[in-house]
Tab-separated table of N, CA, C and O in Angstrom:
chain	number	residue	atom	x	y	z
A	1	UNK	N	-32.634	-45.025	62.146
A	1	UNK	CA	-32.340	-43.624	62.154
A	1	UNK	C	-32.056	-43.182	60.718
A	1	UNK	O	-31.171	-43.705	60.040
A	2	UNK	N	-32.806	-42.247	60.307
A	2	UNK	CA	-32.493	-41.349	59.313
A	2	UNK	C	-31.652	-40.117	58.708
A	2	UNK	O	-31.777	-38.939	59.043
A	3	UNK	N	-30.984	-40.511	57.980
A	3	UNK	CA	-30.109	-39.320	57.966
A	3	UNK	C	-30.085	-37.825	56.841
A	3	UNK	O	-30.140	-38.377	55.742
A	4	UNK	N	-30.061	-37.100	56.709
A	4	UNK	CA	-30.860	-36.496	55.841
A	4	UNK	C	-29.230	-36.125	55.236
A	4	UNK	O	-28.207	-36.089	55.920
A	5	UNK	N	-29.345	-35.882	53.831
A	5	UNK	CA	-28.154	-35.617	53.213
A	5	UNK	C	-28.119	-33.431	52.791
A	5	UNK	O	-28.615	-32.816	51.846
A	6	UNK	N	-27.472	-33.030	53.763
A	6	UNK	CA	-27.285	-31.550	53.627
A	6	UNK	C	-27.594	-30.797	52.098
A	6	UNK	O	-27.312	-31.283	51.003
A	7	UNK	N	-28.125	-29.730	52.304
A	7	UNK	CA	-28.696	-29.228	50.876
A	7	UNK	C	-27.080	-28.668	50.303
A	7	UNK	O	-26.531	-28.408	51.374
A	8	UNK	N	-26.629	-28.529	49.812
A	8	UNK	CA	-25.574	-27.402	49.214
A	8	UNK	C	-26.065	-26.032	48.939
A	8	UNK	O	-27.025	-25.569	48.321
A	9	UNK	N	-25.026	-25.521	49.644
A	9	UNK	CA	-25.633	-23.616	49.776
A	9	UNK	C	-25.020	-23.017	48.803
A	9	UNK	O	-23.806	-23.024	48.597
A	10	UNK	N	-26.235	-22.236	47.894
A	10	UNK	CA	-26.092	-21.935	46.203
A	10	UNK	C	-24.280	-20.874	46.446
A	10	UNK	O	-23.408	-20.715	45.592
A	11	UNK	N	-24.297	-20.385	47.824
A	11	UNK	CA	-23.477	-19.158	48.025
A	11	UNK	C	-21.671	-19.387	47.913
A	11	UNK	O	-20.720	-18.655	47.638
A	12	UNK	N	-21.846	-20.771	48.282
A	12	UNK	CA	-20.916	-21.232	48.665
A	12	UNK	C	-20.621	-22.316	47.336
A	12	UNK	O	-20.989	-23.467	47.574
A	13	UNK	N	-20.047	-22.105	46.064
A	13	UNK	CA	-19.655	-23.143	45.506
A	13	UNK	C	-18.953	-24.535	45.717
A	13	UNK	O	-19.219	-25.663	45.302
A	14	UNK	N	-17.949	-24.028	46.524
A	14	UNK	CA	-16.717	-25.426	47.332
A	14	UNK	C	-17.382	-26.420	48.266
A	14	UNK	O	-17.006	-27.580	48.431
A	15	UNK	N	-18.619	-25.715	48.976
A	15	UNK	CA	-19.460	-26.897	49.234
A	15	UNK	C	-20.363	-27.950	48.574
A	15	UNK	O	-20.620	-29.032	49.102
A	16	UNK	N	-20.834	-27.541	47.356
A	16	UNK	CA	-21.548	-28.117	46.303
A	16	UNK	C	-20.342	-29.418	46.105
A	16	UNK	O	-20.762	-30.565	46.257
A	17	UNK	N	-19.305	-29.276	45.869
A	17	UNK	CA	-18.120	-30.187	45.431
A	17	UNK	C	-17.829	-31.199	46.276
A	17	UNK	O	-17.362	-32.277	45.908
A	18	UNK	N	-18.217	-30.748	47.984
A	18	UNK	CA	-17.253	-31.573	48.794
A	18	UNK	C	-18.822	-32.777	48.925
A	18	UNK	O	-18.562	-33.975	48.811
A	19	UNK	N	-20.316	-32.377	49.154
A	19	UNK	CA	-21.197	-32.617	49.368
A	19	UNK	C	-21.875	-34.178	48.277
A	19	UNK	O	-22.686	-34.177	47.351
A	20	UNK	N	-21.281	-35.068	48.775
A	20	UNK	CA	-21.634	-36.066	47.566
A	20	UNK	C	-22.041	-37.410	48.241
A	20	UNK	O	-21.608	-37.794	49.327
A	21	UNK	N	-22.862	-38.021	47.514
A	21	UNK	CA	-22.940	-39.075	48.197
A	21	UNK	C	-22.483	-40.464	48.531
A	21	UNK	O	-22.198	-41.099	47.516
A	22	UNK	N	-22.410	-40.772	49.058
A	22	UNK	CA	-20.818	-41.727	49.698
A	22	UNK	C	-21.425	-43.398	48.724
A	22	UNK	O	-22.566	-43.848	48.619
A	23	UNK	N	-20.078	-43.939	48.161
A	23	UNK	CA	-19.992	-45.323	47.174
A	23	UNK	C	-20.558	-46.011	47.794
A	23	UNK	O	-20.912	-45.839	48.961
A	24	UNK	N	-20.799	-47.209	46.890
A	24	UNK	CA	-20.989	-48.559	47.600
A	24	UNK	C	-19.779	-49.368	46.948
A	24	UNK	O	-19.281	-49.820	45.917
A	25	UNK	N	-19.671	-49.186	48.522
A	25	UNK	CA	-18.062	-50.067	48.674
A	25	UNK	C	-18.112	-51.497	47.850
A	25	UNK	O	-17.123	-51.787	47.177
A	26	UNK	N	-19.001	-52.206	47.878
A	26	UNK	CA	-19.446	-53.419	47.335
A	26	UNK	C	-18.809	-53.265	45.638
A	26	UNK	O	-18.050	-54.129	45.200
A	27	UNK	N	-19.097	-52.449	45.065
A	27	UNK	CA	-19.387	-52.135	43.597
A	27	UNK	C	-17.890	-51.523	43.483
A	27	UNK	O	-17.302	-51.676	42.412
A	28	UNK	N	-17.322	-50.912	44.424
A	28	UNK	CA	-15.787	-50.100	43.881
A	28	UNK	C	-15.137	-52.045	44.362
A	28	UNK	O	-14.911	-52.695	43.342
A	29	UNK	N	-14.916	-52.728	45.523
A	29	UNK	CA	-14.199	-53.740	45.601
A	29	UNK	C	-14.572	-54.659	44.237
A	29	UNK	O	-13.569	-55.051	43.640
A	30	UNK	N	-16.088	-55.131	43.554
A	30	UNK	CA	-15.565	-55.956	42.461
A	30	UNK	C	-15.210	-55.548	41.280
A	30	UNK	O	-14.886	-56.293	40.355
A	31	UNK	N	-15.258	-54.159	41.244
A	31	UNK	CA	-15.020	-53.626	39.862
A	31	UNK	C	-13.228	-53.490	40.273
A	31	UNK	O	-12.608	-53.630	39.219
A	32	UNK	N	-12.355	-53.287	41.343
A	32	UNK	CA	-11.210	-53.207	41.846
A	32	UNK	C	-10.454	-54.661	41.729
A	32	UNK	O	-9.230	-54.791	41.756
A	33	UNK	N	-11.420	-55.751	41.591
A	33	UNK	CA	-10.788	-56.926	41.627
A	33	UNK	C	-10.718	-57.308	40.067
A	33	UNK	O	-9.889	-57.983	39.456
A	34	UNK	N	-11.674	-56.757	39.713
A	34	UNK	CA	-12.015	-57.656	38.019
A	34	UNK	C	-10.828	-56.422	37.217
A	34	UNK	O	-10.400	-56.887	36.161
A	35	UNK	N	-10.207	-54.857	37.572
A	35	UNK	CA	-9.201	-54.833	37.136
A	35	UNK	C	-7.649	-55.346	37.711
A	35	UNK	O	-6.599	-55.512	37.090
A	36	UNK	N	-7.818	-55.436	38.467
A	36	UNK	CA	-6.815	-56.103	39.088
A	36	UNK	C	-6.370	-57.780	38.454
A	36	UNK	O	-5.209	-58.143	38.266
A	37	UNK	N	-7.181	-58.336	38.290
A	37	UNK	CA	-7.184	-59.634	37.270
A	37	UNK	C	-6.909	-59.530	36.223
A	37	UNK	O	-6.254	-60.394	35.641
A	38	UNK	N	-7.433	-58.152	35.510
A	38	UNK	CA	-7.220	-58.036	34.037
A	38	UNK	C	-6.192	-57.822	33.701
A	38	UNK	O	-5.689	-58.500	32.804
A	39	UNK	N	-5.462	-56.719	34.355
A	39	UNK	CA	-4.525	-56.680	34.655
A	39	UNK	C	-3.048	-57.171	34.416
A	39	UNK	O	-2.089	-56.772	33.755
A	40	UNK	N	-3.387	-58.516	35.496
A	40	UNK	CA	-2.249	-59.501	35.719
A	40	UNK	C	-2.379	-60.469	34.520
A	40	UNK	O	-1.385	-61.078	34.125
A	41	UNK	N	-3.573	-60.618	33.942
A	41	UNK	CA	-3.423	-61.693	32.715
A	41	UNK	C	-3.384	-60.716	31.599
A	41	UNK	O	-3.843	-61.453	30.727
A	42	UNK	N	-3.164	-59.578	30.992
A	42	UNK	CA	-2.962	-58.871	30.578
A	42	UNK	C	-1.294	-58.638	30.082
A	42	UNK	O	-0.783	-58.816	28.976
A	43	UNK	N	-0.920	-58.346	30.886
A	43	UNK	CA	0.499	-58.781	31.087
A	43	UNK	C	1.123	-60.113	30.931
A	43	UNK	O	2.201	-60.278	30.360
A	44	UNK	N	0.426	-61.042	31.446
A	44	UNK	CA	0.901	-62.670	31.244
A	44	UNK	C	1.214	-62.605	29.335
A	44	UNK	O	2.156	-62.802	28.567
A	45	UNK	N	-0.472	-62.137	29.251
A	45	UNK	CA	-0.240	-62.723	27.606
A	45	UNK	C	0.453	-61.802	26.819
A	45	UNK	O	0.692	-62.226	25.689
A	46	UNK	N	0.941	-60.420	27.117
A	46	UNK	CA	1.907	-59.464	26.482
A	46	UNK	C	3.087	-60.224	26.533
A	46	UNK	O	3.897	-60.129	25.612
A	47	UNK	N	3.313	-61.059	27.613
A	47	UNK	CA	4.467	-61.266	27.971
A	47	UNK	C	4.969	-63.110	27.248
A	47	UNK	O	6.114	-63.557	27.166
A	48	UNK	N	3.957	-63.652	26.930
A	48	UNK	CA	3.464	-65.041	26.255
A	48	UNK	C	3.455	-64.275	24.500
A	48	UNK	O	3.962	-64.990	23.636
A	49	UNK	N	3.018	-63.186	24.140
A	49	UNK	CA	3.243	-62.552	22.697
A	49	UNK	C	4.578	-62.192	22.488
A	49	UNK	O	4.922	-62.418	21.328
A	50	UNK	N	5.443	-61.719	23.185
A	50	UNK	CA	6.494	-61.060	23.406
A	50	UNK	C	7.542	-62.249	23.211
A	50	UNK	O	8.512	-62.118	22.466
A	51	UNK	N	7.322	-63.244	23.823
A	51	UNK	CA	8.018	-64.733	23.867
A	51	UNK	C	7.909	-64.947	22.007
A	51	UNK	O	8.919	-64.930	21.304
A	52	UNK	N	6.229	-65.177	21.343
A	52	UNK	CA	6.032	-65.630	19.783
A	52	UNK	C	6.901	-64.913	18.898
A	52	UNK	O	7.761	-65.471	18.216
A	53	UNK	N	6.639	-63.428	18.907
A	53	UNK	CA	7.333	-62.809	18.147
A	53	UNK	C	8.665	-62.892	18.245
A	53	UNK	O	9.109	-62.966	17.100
A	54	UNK	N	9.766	-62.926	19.258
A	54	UNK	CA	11.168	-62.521	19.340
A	54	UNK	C	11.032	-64.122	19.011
A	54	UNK	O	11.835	-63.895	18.105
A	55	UNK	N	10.852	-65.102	18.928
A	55	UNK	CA	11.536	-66.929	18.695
A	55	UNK	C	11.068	-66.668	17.168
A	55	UNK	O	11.929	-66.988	16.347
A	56	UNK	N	9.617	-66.040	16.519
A	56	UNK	CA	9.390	-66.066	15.221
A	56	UNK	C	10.969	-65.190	14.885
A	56	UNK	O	11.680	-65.706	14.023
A	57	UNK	N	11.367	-64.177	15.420
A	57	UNK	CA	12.284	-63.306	14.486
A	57	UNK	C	13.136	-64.009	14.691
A	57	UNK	O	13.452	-64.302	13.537
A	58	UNK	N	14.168	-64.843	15.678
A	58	UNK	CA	15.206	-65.534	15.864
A	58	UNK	C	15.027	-66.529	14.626
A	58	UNK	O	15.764	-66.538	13.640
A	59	UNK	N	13.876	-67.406	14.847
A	59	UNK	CA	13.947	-68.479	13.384
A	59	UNK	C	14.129	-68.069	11.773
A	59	UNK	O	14.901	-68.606	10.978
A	60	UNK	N	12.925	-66.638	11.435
A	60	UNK	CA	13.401	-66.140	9.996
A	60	UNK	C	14.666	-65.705	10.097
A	60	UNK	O	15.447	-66.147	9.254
A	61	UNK	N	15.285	-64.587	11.299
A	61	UNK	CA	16.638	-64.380	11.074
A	61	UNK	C	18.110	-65.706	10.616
A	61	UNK	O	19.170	-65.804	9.998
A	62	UNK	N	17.282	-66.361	11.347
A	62	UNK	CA	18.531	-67.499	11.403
A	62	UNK	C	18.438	-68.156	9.656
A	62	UNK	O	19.435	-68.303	8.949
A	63	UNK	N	17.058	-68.470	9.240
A	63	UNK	CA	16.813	-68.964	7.894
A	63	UNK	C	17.094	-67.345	6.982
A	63	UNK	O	17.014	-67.359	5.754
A	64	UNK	N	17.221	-66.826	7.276
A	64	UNK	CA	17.759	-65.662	6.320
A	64	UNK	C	19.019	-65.651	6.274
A	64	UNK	O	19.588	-65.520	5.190
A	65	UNK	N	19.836	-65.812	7.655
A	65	UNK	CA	21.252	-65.247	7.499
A	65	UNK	C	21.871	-67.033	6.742
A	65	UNK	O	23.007	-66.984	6.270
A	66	UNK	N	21.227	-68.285	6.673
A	66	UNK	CA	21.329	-69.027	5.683
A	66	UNK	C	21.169	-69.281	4.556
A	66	UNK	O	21.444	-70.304	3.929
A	67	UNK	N	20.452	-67.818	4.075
A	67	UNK	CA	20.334	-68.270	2.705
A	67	UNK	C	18.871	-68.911	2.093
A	67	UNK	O	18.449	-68.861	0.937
A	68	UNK	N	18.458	-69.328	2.909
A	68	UNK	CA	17.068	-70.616	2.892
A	68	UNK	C	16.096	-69.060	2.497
A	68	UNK	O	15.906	-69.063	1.281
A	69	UNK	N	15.707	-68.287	2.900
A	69	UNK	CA	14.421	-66.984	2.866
A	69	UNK	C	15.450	-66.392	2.627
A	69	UNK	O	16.630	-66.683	2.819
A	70	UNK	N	14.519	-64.774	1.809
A	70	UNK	CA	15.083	-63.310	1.990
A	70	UNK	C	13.962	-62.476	2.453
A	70	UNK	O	12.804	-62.447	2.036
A	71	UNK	N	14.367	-61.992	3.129
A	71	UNK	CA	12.978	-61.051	4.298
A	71	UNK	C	13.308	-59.536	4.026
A	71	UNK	O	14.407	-58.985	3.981
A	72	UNK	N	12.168	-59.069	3.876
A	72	UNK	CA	12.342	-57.573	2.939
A	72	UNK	C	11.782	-56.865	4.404
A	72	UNK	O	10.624	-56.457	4.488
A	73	UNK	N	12.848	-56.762	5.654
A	73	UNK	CA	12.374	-55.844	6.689
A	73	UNK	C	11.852	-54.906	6.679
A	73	UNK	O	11.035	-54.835	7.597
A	74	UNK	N	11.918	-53.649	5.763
A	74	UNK	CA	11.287	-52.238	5.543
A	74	UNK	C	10.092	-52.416	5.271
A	74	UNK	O	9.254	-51.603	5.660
A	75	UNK	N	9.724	-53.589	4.495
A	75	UNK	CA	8.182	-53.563	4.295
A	75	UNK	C	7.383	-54.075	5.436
A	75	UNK	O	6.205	-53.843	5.708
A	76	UNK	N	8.307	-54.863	6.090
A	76	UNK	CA	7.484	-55.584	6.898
A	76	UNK	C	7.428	-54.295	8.192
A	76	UNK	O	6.801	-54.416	9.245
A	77	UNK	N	8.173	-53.194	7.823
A	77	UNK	CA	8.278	-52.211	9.376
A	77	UNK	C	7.501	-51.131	8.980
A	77	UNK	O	7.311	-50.200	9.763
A	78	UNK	N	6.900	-51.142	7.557
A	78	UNK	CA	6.193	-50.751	7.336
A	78	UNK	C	4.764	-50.904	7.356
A	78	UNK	O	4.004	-49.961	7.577
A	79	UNK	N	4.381	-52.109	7.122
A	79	UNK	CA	3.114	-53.125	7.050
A	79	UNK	C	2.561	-52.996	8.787
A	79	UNK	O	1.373	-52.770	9.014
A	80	UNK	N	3.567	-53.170	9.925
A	80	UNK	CA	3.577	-53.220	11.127
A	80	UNK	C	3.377	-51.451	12.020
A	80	UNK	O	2.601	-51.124	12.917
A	81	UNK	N	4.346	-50.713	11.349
A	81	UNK	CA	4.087	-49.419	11.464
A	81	UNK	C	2.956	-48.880	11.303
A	81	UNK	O	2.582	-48.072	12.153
A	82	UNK	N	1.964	-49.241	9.969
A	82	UNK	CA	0.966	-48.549	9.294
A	82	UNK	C	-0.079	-49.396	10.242
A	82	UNK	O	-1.187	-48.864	10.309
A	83	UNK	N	0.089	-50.738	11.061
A	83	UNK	CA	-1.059	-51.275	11.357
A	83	UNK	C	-1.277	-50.680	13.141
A	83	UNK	O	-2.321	-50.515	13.770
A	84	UNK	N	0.098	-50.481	13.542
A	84	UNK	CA	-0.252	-50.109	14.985
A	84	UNK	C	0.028	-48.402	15.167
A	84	UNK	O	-0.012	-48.062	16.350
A	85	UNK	N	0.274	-47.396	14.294
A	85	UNK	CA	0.527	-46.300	14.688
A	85	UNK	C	-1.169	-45.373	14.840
A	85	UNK	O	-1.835	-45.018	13.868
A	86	UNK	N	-1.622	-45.108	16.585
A	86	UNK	CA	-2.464	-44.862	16.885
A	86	UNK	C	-2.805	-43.522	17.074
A	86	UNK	O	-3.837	-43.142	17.628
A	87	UNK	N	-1.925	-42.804	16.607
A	87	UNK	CA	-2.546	-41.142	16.318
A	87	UNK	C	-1.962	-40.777	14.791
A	87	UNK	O	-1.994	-39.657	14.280
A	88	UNK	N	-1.536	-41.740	14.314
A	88	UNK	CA	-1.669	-41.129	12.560
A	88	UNK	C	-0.531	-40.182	12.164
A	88	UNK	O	-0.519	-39.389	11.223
A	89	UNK	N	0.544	-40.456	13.191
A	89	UNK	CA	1.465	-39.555	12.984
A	89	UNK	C	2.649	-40.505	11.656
A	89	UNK	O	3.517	-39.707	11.302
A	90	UNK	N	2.751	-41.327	11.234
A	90	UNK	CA	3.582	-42.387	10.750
A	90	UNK	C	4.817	-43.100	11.417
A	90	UNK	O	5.646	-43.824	10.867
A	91	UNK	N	4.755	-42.804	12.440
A	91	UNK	CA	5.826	-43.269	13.431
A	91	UNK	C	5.418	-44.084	14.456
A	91	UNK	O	4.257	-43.792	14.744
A	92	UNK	N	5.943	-45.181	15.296
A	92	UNK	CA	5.549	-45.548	16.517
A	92	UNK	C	6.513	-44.832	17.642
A	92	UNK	O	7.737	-44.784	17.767
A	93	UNK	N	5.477	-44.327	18.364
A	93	UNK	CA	6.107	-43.760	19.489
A	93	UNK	C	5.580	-44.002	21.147
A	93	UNK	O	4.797	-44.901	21.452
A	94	UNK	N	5.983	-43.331	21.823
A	94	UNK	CA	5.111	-43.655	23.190
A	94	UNK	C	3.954	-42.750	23.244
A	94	UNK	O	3.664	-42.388	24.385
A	95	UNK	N	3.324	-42.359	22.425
A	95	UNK	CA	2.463	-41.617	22.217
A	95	UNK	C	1.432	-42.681	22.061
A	95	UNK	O	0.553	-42.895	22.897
A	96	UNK	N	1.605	-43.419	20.804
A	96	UNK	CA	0.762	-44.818	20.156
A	96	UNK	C	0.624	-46.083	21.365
A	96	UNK	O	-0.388	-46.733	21.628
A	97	UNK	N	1.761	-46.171	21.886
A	97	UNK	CA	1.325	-46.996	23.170
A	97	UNK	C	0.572	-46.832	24.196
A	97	UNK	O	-0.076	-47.722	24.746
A	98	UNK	N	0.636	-45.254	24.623
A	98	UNK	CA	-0.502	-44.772	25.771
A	98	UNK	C	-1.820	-45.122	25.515
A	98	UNK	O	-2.631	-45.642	26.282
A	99	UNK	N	-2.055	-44.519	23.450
A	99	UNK	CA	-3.090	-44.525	23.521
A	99	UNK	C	-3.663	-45.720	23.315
A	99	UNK	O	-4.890	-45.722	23.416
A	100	UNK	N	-3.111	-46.793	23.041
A	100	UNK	CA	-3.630	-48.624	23.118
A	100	UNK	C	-3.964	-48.722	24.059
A	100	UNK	O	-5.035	-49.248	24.364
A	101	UNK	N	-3.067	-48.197	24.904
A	101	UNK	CA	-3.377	-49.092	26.472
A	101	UNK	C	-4.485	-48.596	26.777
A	101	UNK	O	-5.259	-49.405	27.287
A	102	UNK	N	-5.038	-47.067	26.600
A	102	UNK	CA	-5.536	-46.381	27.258
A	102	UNK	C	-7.303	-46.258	26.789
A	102	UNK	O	-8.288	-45.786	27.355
A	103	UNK	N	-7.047	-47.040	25.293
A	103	UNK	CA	-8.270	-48.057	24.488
A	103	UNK	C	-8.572	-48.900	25.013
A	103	UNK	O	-9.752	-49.095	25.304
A	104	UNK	N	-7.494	-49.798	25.359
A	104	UNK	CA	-7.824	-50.781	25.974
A	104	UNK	C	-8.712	-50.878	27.219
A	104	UNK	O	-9.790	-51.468	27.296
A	105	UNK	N	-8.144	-50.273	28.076
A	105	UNK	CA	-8.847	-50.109	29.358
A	105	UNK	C	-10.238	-49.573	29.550
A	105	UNK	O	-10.968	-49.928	30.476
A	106	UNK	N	-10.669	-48.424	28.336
A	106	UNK	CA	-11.480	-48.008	28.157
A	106	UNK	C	-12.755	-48.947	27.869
A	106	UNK	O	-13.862	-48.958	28.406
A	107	UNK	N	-12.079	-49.925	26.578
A	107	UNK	CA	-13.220	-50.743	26.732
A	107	UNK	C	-13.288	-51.978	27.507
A	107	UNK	O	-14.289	-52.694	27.517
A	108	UNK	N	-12.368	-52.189	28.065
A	108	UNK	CA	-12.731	-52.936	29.249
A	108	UNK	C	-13.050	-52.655	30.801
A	108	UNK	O	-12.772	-53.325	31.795
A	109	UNK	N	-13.555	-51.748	30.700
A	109	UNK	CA	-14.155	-50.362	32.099
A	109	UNK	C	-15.299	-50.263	31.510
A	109	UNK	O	-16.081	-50.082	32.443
A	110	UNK	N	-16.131	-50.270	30.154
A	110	UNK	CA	-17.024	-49.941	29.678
A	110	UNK	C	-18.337	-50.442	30.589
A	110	UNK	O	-18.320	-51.669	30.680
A	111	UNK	N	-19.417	-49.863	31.255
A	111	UNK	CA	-20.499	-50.289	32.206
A	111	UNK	C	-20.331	-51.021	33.108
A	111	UNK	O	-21.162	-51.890	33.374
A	112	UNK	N	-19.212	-50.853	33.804
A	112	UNK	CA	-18.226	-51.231	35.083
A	112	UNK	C	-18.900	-50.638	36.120
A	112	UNK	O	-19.491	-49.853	35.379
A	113	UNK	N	-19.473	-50.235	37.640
A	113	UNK	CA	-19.778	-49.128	38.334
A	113	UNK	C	-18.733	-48.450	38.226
A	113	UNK	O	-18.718	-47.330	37.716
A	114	UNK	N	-17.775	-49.009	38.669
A	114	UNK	CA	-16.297	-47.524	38.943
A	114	UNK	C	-15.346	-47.817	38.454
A	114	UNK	O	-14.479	-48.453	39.053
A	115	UNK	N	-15.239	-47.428	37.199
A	115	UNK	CA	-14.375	-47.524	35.980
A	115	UNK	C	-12.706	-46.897	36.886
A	115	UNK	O	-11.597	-47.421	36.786
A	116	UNK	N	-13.066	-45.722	37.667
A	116	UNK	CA	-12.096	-45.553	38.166
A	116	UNK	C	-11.242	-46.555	39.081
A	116	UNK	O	-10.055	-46.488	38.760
A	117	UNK	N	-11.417	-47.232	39.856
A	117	UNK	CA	-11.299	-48.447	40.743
A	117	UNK	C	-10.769	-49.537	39.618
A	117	UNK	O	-9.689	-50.092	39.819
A	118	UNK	N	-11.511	-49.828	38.474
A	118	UNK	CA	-11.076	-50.621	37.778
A	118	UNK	C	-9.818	-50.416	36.752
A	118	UNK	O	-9.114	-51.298	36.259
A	119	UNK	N	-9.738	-49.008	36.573
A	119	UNK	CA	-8.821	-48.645	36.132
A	119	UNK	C	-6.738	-48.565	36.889
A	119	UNK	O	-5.524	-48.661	36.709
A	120	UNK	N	-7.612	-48.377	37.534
A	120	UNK	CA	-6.571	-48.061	38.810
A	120	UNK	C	-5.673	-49.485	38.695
A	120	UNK	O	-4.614	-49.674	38.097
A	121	UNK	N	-6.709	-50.658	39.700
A	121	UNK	CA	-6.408	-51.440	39.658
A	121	UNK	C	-6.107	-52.548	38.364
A	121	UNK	O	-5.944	-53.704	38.755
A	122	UNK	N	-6.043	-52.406	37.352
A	122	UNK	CA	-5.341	-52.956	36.203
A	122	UNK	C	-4.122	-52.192	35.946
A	122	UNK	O	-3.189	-52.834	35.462
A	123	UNK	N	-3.945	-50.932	36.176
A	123	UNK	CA	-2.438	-50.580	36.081
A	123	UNK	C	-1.491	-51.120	37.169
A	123	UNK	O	-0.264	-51.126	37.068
A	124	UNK	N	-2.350	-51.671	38.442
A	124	UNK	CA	-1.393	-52.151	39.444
A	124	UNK	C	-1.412	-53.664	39.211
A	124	UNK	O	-0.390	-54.295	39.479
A	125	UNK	N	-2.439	-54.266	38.756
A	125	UNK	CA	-2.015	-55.473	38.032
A	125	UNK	C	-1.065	-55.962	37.331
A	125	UNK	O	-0.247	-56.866	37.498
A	126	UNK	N	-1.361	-55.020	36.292
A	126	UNK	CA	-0.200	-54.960	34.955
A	126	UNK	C	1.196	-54.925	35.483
A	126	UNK	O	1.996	-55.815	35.195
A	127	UNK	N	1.557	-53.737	36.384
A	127	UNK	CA	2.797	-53.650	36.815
A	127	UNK	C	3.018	-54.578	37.501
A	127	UNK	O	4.161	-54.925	37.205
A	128	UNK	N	2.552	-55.359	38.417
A	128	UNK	CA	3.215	-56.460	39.231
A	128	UNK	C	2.681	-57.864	38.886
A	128	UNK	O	2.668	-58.775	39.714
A	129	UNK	N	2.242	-57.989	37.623
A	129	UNK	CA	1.762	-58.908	37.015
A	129	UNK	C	2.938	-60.019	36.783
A	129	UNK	O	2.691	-61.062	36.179
């Protein structure tokens, strides 16, 4: 049986909108799984970086407050500032983080079928990652 897909009536704009043709479920579930994965290891290794850096700052702090190094913080919050601030404002803010993440995802959605699905599901990754 054939089904014919309704014309949209020029008269009626709101029907043009509702009138679409239905996914393949196939293509939203693996693009839903492959963010959903990304996701969760996404987070693992934020969370595995997050571990390097705070034990790196515990060790220079500790060899600084001995005497052994002197660590010139401003430059280094500068050097760090100038490398991740993502709208050019000179500050890090939650502005610069949206837009990483929101890079990020972008290019990893890039020729996905449903970037949306994949998107989705890496923010629910991430969070319960």
């Amino acid at each position: 049986m054939v089904t014919q897909t309704p014309k949209p009536d020029d008269k009626k704009p709101a029907t043009a909108a509702v009138l679409t043709q239905p996914a393949n479920v196939s293509e939203i579930s693996f693009a839903t799984l492959l963010g959903l994965c990304s996701g969760y290891a996404a987070k693992k290794f934020a969370k595995g970086a997050g571990f390097v850096i705070g034990a790196s700052f515990l060790a220079l702090q500790g060899l600084a407050m001995t005497g052994v190094i002197t660590i010139d913080w401003k430059r280094i919050e500068g050097e760090v500032t100038k490398r991740l601030d993502a709208d050019g404002d000179g500050k890090l803010t939650t502005n610069d983080i949206k837009a990483v993440g929101l890079r990020l995802v972008h290019n990893l959605s890039k020729d996905l079928p449903s970037a949306g699905g994949f998107s989705a599901a890496f923010f629910i990754g991430f969070r319960y990652g």
